[in-house]
mmCIF file with all atom_site columns, C-alpha atoms and ligand atoms in Angstrom:
data_model
loop_
_atom_site.group_PDB
_atom_site.id
_atom_site.type_symbol
_atom_site.label_atom_id
_atom_site.label_alt_id
_atom_site.label_comp_id
_atom_site.label_asym_id
_atom_site.label_entity_id
_atom_site.label_seq_id
_atom_site.pdbx_PDB_ins_code
_atom_site.Cartn_x
_atom_site.Cartn_y
_atom_site.Cartn_z
_atom_site.occupancy
_atom_site.B_iso_or_equiv
_atom_site.pdbx_formal_charge
_atom_site.auth_seq_id
_atom_site.auth_comp_id
_atom_site.auth_asym_id
_atom_site.auth_atom_id
_atom_site.pdbx_PDB_model_num
ATOM   1   C  CA  . MET A 1 1   ? -180.832 -13.764 35.602 1.00 0.00 ? 4   MET A CA  1
ATOM   2   C  CA  . GLY A 1 2   ? -181.543 -11.056 38.523 1.00 0.00 ? 5   GLY A CA  1
ATOM   3   C  CA  . SER A 1 3   ? -179.629 -8.104  39.469 1.00 0.00 ? 6   SER A CA  1
ATOM   4   C  CA  . TYR A 1 4   ? -176.244 -8.137  40.981 1.00 0.00 ? 7   TYR A CA  1
ATOM   5   C  CA  . ALA A 1 5   ? -175.296 -6.629  44.440 1.00 0.00 ? 8   ALA A CA  1
ATOM   6   C  CA  . VAL A 1 6   ? -172.492 -4.622  45.193 1.00 0.00 ? 9   VAL A CA  1
ATOM   7   C  CA  . ILE A 1 7   ? -170.908 -4.241  48.855 1.00 0.00 ? 10  ILE A CA  1
ATOM   8   C  CA  . THR A 1 8   ? -168.992 -1.181  48.909 1.00 0.00 ? 11  THR A CA  1
ATOM   9   C  CA  . LEU A 1 9   ? -167.273 0.886   51.457 1.00 0.00 ? 12  LEU A CA  1
ATOM   10  C  CA  . PRO A 1 10  ? -167.849 4.829   51.683 1.00 0.00 ? 13  PRO A CA  1
ATOM   11  C  CA  . PHE A 1 11  ? -165.381 6.813   49.142 1.00 0.00 ? 14  PHE A CA  1
ATOM   12  C  CA  . THR A 1 12  ? -164.347 9.324   51.761 1.00 0.00 ? 15  THR A CA  1
ATOM   13  C  CA  . ARG A 1 13  ? -160.481 9.205   50.853 1.00 0.00 ? 16  ARG A CA  1
ATOM   14  C  CA  . ALA A 1 14  ? -158.770 12.595  49.035 1.00 0.00 ? 17  ALA A CA  1
ATOM   15  C  CA  . VAL A 1 15  ? -157.864 12.055  45.386 1.00 0.00 ? 18  VAL A CA  1
ATOM   16  C  CA  . TYR A 1 16  ? -154.939 12.641  43.730 1.00 0.00 ? 19  TYR A CA  1
ATOM   17  C  CA  . VAL A 1 17  ? -155.177 14.804  40.493 1.00 0.00 ? 20  VAL A CA  1
ATOM   18  C  CA  . HIS A 1 18  ? -153.288 11.599  38.809 1.00 0.00 ? 21  HIS A CA  1
ATOM   19  C  CA  . GLU A 1 19  ? -156.238 9.370   39.301 1.00 0.00 ? 22  GLU A CA  1
ATOM   20  C  CA  . LEU A 1 20  ? -158.502 11.987  37.065 1.00 0.00 ? 23  LEU A CA  1
ATOM   21  C  CA  . ARG A 1 21  ? -159.636 11.135  34.055 1.00 0.00 ? 24  ARG A CA  1
ATOM   22  C  CA  . PRO A 1 22  ? -161.977 12.861  31.136 1.00 0.00 ? 25  PRO A CA  1
ATOM   23  C  CA  . GLY A 1 23  ? -165.355 13.070  32.443 1.00 0.00 ? 26  GLY A CA  1
ATOM   24  C  CA  . ASP A 1 24  ? -164.707 13.136  36.269 1.00 0.00 ? 27  ASP A CA  1
ATOM   25  C  CA  . VAL A 1 25  ? -166.019 16.234  38.189 1.00 0.00 ? 28  VAL A CA  1
ATOM   26  C  CA  . PHE A 1 26  ? -163.880 17.591  41.360 1.00 0.00 ? 29  PHE A CA  1
ATOM   27  C  CA  . THR A 1 27  ? -163.424 20.309  43.830 1.00 0.00 ? 30  THR A CA  1
ATOM   28  C  CA  . PHE A 1 28  ? -160.398 21.612  45.466 1.00 0.00 ? 31  PHE A CA  1
ATOM   29  C  CA  . PRO A 1 29  ? -160.592 21.802  49.288 1.00 0.00 ? 32  PRO A CA  1
ATOM   30  C  CA  . ASP A 1 30  ? -160.269 25.483  49.236 1.00 0.00 ? 33  ASP A CA  1
ATOM   31  C  CA  . ALA A 1 31  ? -163.469 25.557  46.930 1.00 0.00 ? 34  ALA A CA  1
ATOM   32  C  CA  . PRO A 1 32  ? -165.712 23.002  47.563 1.00 0.00 ? 35  PRO A CA  1
ATOM   33  C  CA  . THR A 1 33  ? -168.512 24.509  46.058 1.00 0.00 ? 36  THR A CA  1
ATOM   34  C  CA  . THR A 1 34  ? -167.161 24.821  42.722 1.00 0.00 ? 37  THR A CA  1
ATOM   35  C  CA  . PRO A 1 35  ? -167.604 21.583  40.925 1.00 0.00 ? 38  PRO A CA  1
ATOM   36  C  CA  . LEU A 1 36  ? -164.890 21.468  37.878 1.00 0.00 ? 39  LEU A CA  1
ATOM   37  C  CA  . ALA A 1 37  ? -165.602 18.715  34.868 1.00 0.00 ? 40  ALA A CA  1
ATOM   38  C  CA  . VAL A 1 38  ? -162.287 17.302  33.341 1.00 0.00 ? 41  VAL A CA  1
ATOM   39  C  CA  . THR A 1 39  ? -162.419 17.792  29.496 1.00 0.00 ? 42  THR A CA  1
ATOM   40  C  CA  . ALA A 1 40  ? -158.911 16.221  29.193 1.00 0.00 ? 43  ALA A CA  1
ATOM   41  C  CA  . VAL A 1 41  ? -155.384 14.980  31.116 1.00 0.00 ? 44  VAL A CA  1
ATOM   42  C  CA  . SER A 1 42  ? -152.040 15.250  30.189 1.00 0.00 ? 45  SER A CA  1
ATOM   43  C  CA  . ARG A 1 43  ? -148.930 13.967  32.306 1.00 0.00 ? 46  ARG A CA  1
ATOM   44  C  CA  . THR A 1 44  ? -145.146 15.584  31.916 1.00 0.00 ? 47  THR A CA  1
ATOM   45  C  CA  . ASP A 1 45  ? -142.856 14.266  33.902 1.00 0.00 ? 48  ASP A CA  1
ATOM   46  C  CA  . VAL A 1 46  ? -140.576 17.007  34.959 1.00 0.00 ? 49  VAL A CA  1
ATOM   47  C  CA  . SER A 1 47  ? -137.933 14.619  37.029 1.00 0.00 ? 50  SER A CA  1
ATOM   48  C  CA  . SER A 1 48  ? -138.232 11.131  38.491 1.00 0.00 ? 51  SER A CA  1
ATOM   49  C  CA  . GLU A 1 49  ? -139.507 13.121  41.656 1.00 0.00 ? 52  GLU A CA  1
ATOM   50  C  CA  . LEU A 1 50  ? -141.806 15.345  40.351 1.00 0.00 ? 53  LEU A CA  1
ATOM   51  C  CA  . ALA A 1 51  ? -144.779 14.869  37.426 1.00 0.00 ? 54  ALA A CA  1
ATOM   52  C  CA  . LEU A 1 52  ? -147.181 17.652  36.203 1.00 0.00 ? 55  LEU A CA  1
ATOM   53  C  CA  . LEU A 1 53  ? -150.240 17.204  35.113 1.00 0.00 ? 56  LEU A CA  1
ATOM   54  C  CA  . ARG A 1 54  ? -152.330 19.415  32.542 1.00 0.00 ? 57  ARG A CA  1
ATOM   55  C  CA  . ILE A 1 55  ? -156.201 19.487  33.598 1.00 0.00 ? 58  ILE A CA  1
ATOM   56  C  CA  . SER A 1 56  ? -158.001 20.688  31.126 1.00 0.00 ? 59  SER A CA  1
ATOM   57  C  CA  . LEU A 1 57  ? -161.510 22.325  32.194 1.00 0.00 ? 60  LEU A CA  1
ATOM   58  C  CA  . PRO A 1 58  ? -163.821 24.050  29.846 1.00 0.00 ? 61  PRO A CA  1
ATOM   59  C  CA  . GLY A 1 59  ? -162.206 26.974  28.987 1.00 0.00 ? 62  GLY A CA  1
ATOM   60  C  CA  . ILE A 1 60  ? -158.895 26.985  30.901 1.00 0.00 ? 63  ILE A CA  1
ATOM   61  C  CA  . GLN A 1 61  ? -156.055 24.537  31.679 1.00 0.00 ? 64  GLN A CA  1
ATOM   62  C  CA  . LEU A 1 62  ? -154.761 23.835  35.097 1.00 0.00 ? 65  LEU A CA  1
ATOM   63  C  CA  . HIS A 1 63  ? -150.727 22.598  36.083 1.00 0.00 ? 66  HIS A CA  1
ATOM   64  C  CA  . LEU A 1 64  ? -150.779 20.851  38.828 1.00 0.00 ? 67  LEU A CA  1
ATOM   65  C  CA  . PRO A 1 65  ? -148.058 18.434  40.523 1.00 0.00 ? 68  PRO A CA  1
ATOM   66  C  CA  . ALA A 1 66  ? -149.557 15.060  40.370 1.00 0.00 ? 69  ALA A CA  1
ATOM   67  C  CA  . ASN A 1 67  ? -149.766 14.443  44.160 1.00 0.00 ? 70  ASN A CA  1
ATOM   68  C  CA  . THR A 1 68  ? -152.202 17.673  44.540 1.00 0.00 ? 71  THR A CA  1
ATOM   69  C  CA  . GLN A 1 69  ? -155.244 16.221  46.591 1.00 0.00 ? 72  GLN A CA  1
ATOM   70  C  CA  . VAL A 1 70  ? -158.650 16.998  45.602 1.00 0.00 ? 73  VAL A CA  1
ATOM   71  C  CA  . ARG A 1 71  ? -162.114 15.683  46.320 1.00 0.00 ? 74  ARG A CA  1
ATOM   72  C  CA  . ALA A 1 72  ? -164.047 14.136  43.510 1.00 0.00 ? 75  ALA A CA  1
ATOM   73  C  CA  . ARG A 1 73  ? -167.735 14.432  43.144 1.00 0.00 ? 76  ARG A CA  1
ATOM   74  C  CA  . HIS A 1 74  ? -168.137 12.262  39.984 1.00 0.00 ? 77  HIS A CA  1
ATOM   75  C  CA  . MET A 1 75  ? -165.693 9.291   38.853 1.00 0.00 ? 78  MET A CA  1
ATOM   76  C  CA  . LEU A 1 76  ? -167.111 7.000   37.194 1.00 0.00 ? 79  LEU A CA  1
ATOM   77  C  CA  . ARG A 1 77  ? -165.187 3.709   36.853 1.00 0.00 ? 80  ARG A CA  1
ATOM   78  C  CA  . THR A 1 78  ? -165.422 0.201   35.441 1.00 0.00 ? 81  THR A CA  1
ATOM   79  C  CA  . VAL A 1 79  ? -164.342 -2.071  38.212 1.00 0.00 ? 82  VAL A CA  1
ATOM   80  C  CA  . THR A 1 80  ? -163.563 -6.149  37.656 1.00 0.00 ? 83  THR A CA  1
ATOM   81  C  CA  . LEU A 1 81  ? -164.701 -7.949  40.756 1.00 0.00 ? 84  LEU A CA  1
ATOM   82  C  CA  . PRO A 1 82  ? -165.008 -11.776 41.222 1.00 0.00 ? 85  PRO A CA  1
ATOM   83  C  CA  . CYS A 1 83  ? -168.395 -13.050 42.437 1.00 0.00 ? 86  CYS A CA  1
ATOM   84  C  CA  . LEU A 1 84  ? -168.261 -13.816 46.212 1.00 0.00 ? 87  LEU A CA  1
ATOM   85  C  CA  . LEU A 1 85  ? -170.149 -17.159 45.900 1.00 0.00 ? 88  LEU A CA  1
ATOM   86  C  CA  . CYS A 1 86  ? -168.924 -18.373 42.107 1.00 0.00 ? 89  CYS A CA  1
ATOM   87  C  CA  . GLU A 1 87  ? -165.874 -16.210 41.384 1.00 0.00 ? 90  GLU A CA  1
ATOM   88  C  CA  . GLN A 1 88  ? -167.166 -15.508 38.044 1.00 0.00 ? 91  GLN A CA  1
ATOM   89  C  CA  . PRO A 1 89  ? -165.166 -12.125 37.239 1.00 0.00 ? 92  PRO A CA  1
ATOM   90  C  CA  . GLU A 1 90  ? -167.898 -9.604  36.098 1.00 0.00 ? 93  GLU A CA  1
ATOM   91  C  CA  . ASP A 1 91  ? -167.460 -5.505  34.896 1.00 0.00 ? 94  ASP A CA  1
ATOM   92  C  CA  . ILE A 1 92  ? -169.157 -3.123  37.048 1.00 0.00 ? 95  ILE A CA  1
ATOM   93  C  CA  . ASP A 1 93  ? -169.762 0.651   36.716 1.00 0.00 ? 96  ASP A CA  1
ATOM   94  C  CA  . LEU A 1 94  ? -169.780 2.653   39.766 1.00 0.00 ? 97  LEU A CA  1
ATOM   95  C  CA  . ASP A 1 95  ? -169.495 6.046   40.373 1.00 0.00 ? 98  ASP A CA  1
ATOM   96  C  CA  . LEU A 1 96  ? -167.344 5.835   42.949 1.00 0.00 ? 99  LEU A CA  1
ATOM   97  C  CA  . PRO A 1 97  ? -167.784 9.184   45.358 1.00 0.00 ? 100 PRO A CA  1
ATOM   98  C  CA  . GLN A 1 98  ? -171.548 8.228   44.814 1.00 0.00 ? 101 GLN A CA  1
ATOM   99  C  CA  . ASP A 1 99  ? -171.838 4.694   45.156 1.00 0.00 ? 102 ASP A CA  1
ATOM   100 C  CA  . GLY A 1 100 ? -168.722 3.863   47.341 1.00 0.00 ? 103 GLY A CA  1
ATOM   101 C  CA  . GLU A 1 101 ? -165.464 1.951   46.599 1.00 0.00 ? 104 GLU A CA  1
ATOM   102 C  CA  . PRO A 1 102 ? -166.362 -1.904  45.785 1.00 0.00 ? 105 PRO A CA  1
ATOM   103 C  CA  . LEU A 1 103 ? -165.530 -4.388  48.704 1.00 0.00 ? 106 LEU A CA  1
ATOM   104 C  CA  . SER A 1 104 ? -167.382 -7.395  47.101 1.00 0.00 ? 107 SER A CA  1
ATOM   105 C  CA  . PHE A 1 105 ? -169.918 -8.542  44.658 1.00 0.00 ? 108 PHE A CA  1
ATOM   106 C  CA  . VAL A 1 106 ? -172.210 -11.206 44.379 1.00 0.00 ? 109 VAL A CA  1
ATOM   107 C  CA  . CYS A 1 107 ? -173.218 -11.811 40.874 1.00 0.00 ? 110 CYS A CA  1
ATOM   108 C  CA  . GLY A 1 108 ? -176.823 -11.708 39.263 1.00 0.00 ? 111 GLY A CA  1
ATOM   109 C  CA  . ARG A 1 109 ? -176.906 -15.858 39.085 1.00 0.00 ? 112 ARG A CA  1
ATOM   110 C  CA  . HIS A 1 110 ? -177.060 -15.889 42.940 1.00 0.00 ? 113 HIS A CA  1
ATOM   111 C  CA  . THR A 1 111 ? -180.307 -13.204 43.337 1.00 0.00 ? 114 THR A CA  1
ATOM   112 C  CA  . PRO A 1 112 ? -184.276 -14.081 42.455 1.00 0.00 ? 115 PRO A CA  1
ATOM   113 C  CA  . ASP A 1 113 ? -185.069 -12.754 39.086 1.00 0.00 ? 116 ASP A CA  1
ATOM   114 C  CA  . PRO A 1 114 ? -188.471 -10.767 39.526 1.00 0.00 ? 117 PRO A CA  1
ATOM   115 C  CA  . GLU A 1 115 ? -189.368 -11.467 36.136 1.00 0.00 ? 118 GLU A CA  1
ATOM   116 C  CA  . ALA A 1 116 ? -188.662 -15.523 36.502 1.00 0.00 ? 119 ALA A CA  1
ATOM   117 C  CA  . LYS A 1 117 ? -191.736 -17.782 35.984 1.00 0.00 ? 120 LYS A CA  1
ATOM   118 C  CA  . PRO A 1 118 ? -191.599 -20.695 38.645 1.00 0.00 ? 121 PRO A CA  1
HETATM 119 ZN ZN1 . LIG B 2 .   ? -171.780 -15.536 41.313 1.00 0.00 ? 25  LIG B ZN1 1
#
């Protein structure tokens, strides 16, 4: 089987803190050169309008409204996409800020395998 091909769009949008998960790295808009690594996230619903997130970083905890916008630097996600040609779904690991947001996908069954013997 050859390697799959993923068509992605540049990941340029802002990310809300409620999208963050342990392992993600983000920056605040006013401190773009200070990457912060998330070690844990927990959510408290204060009211129907307000949710607070406790973001644990090495040595510090931040309490932020869930709709606070940040910039993602590393955001590894497993995305399940159906193949454009045969519609077989497959799990793909993408680091969204680096690799882009997945748009469509062609699985390894349709690409030539460099190891294959004729
Ligand atoms: Zn396919």
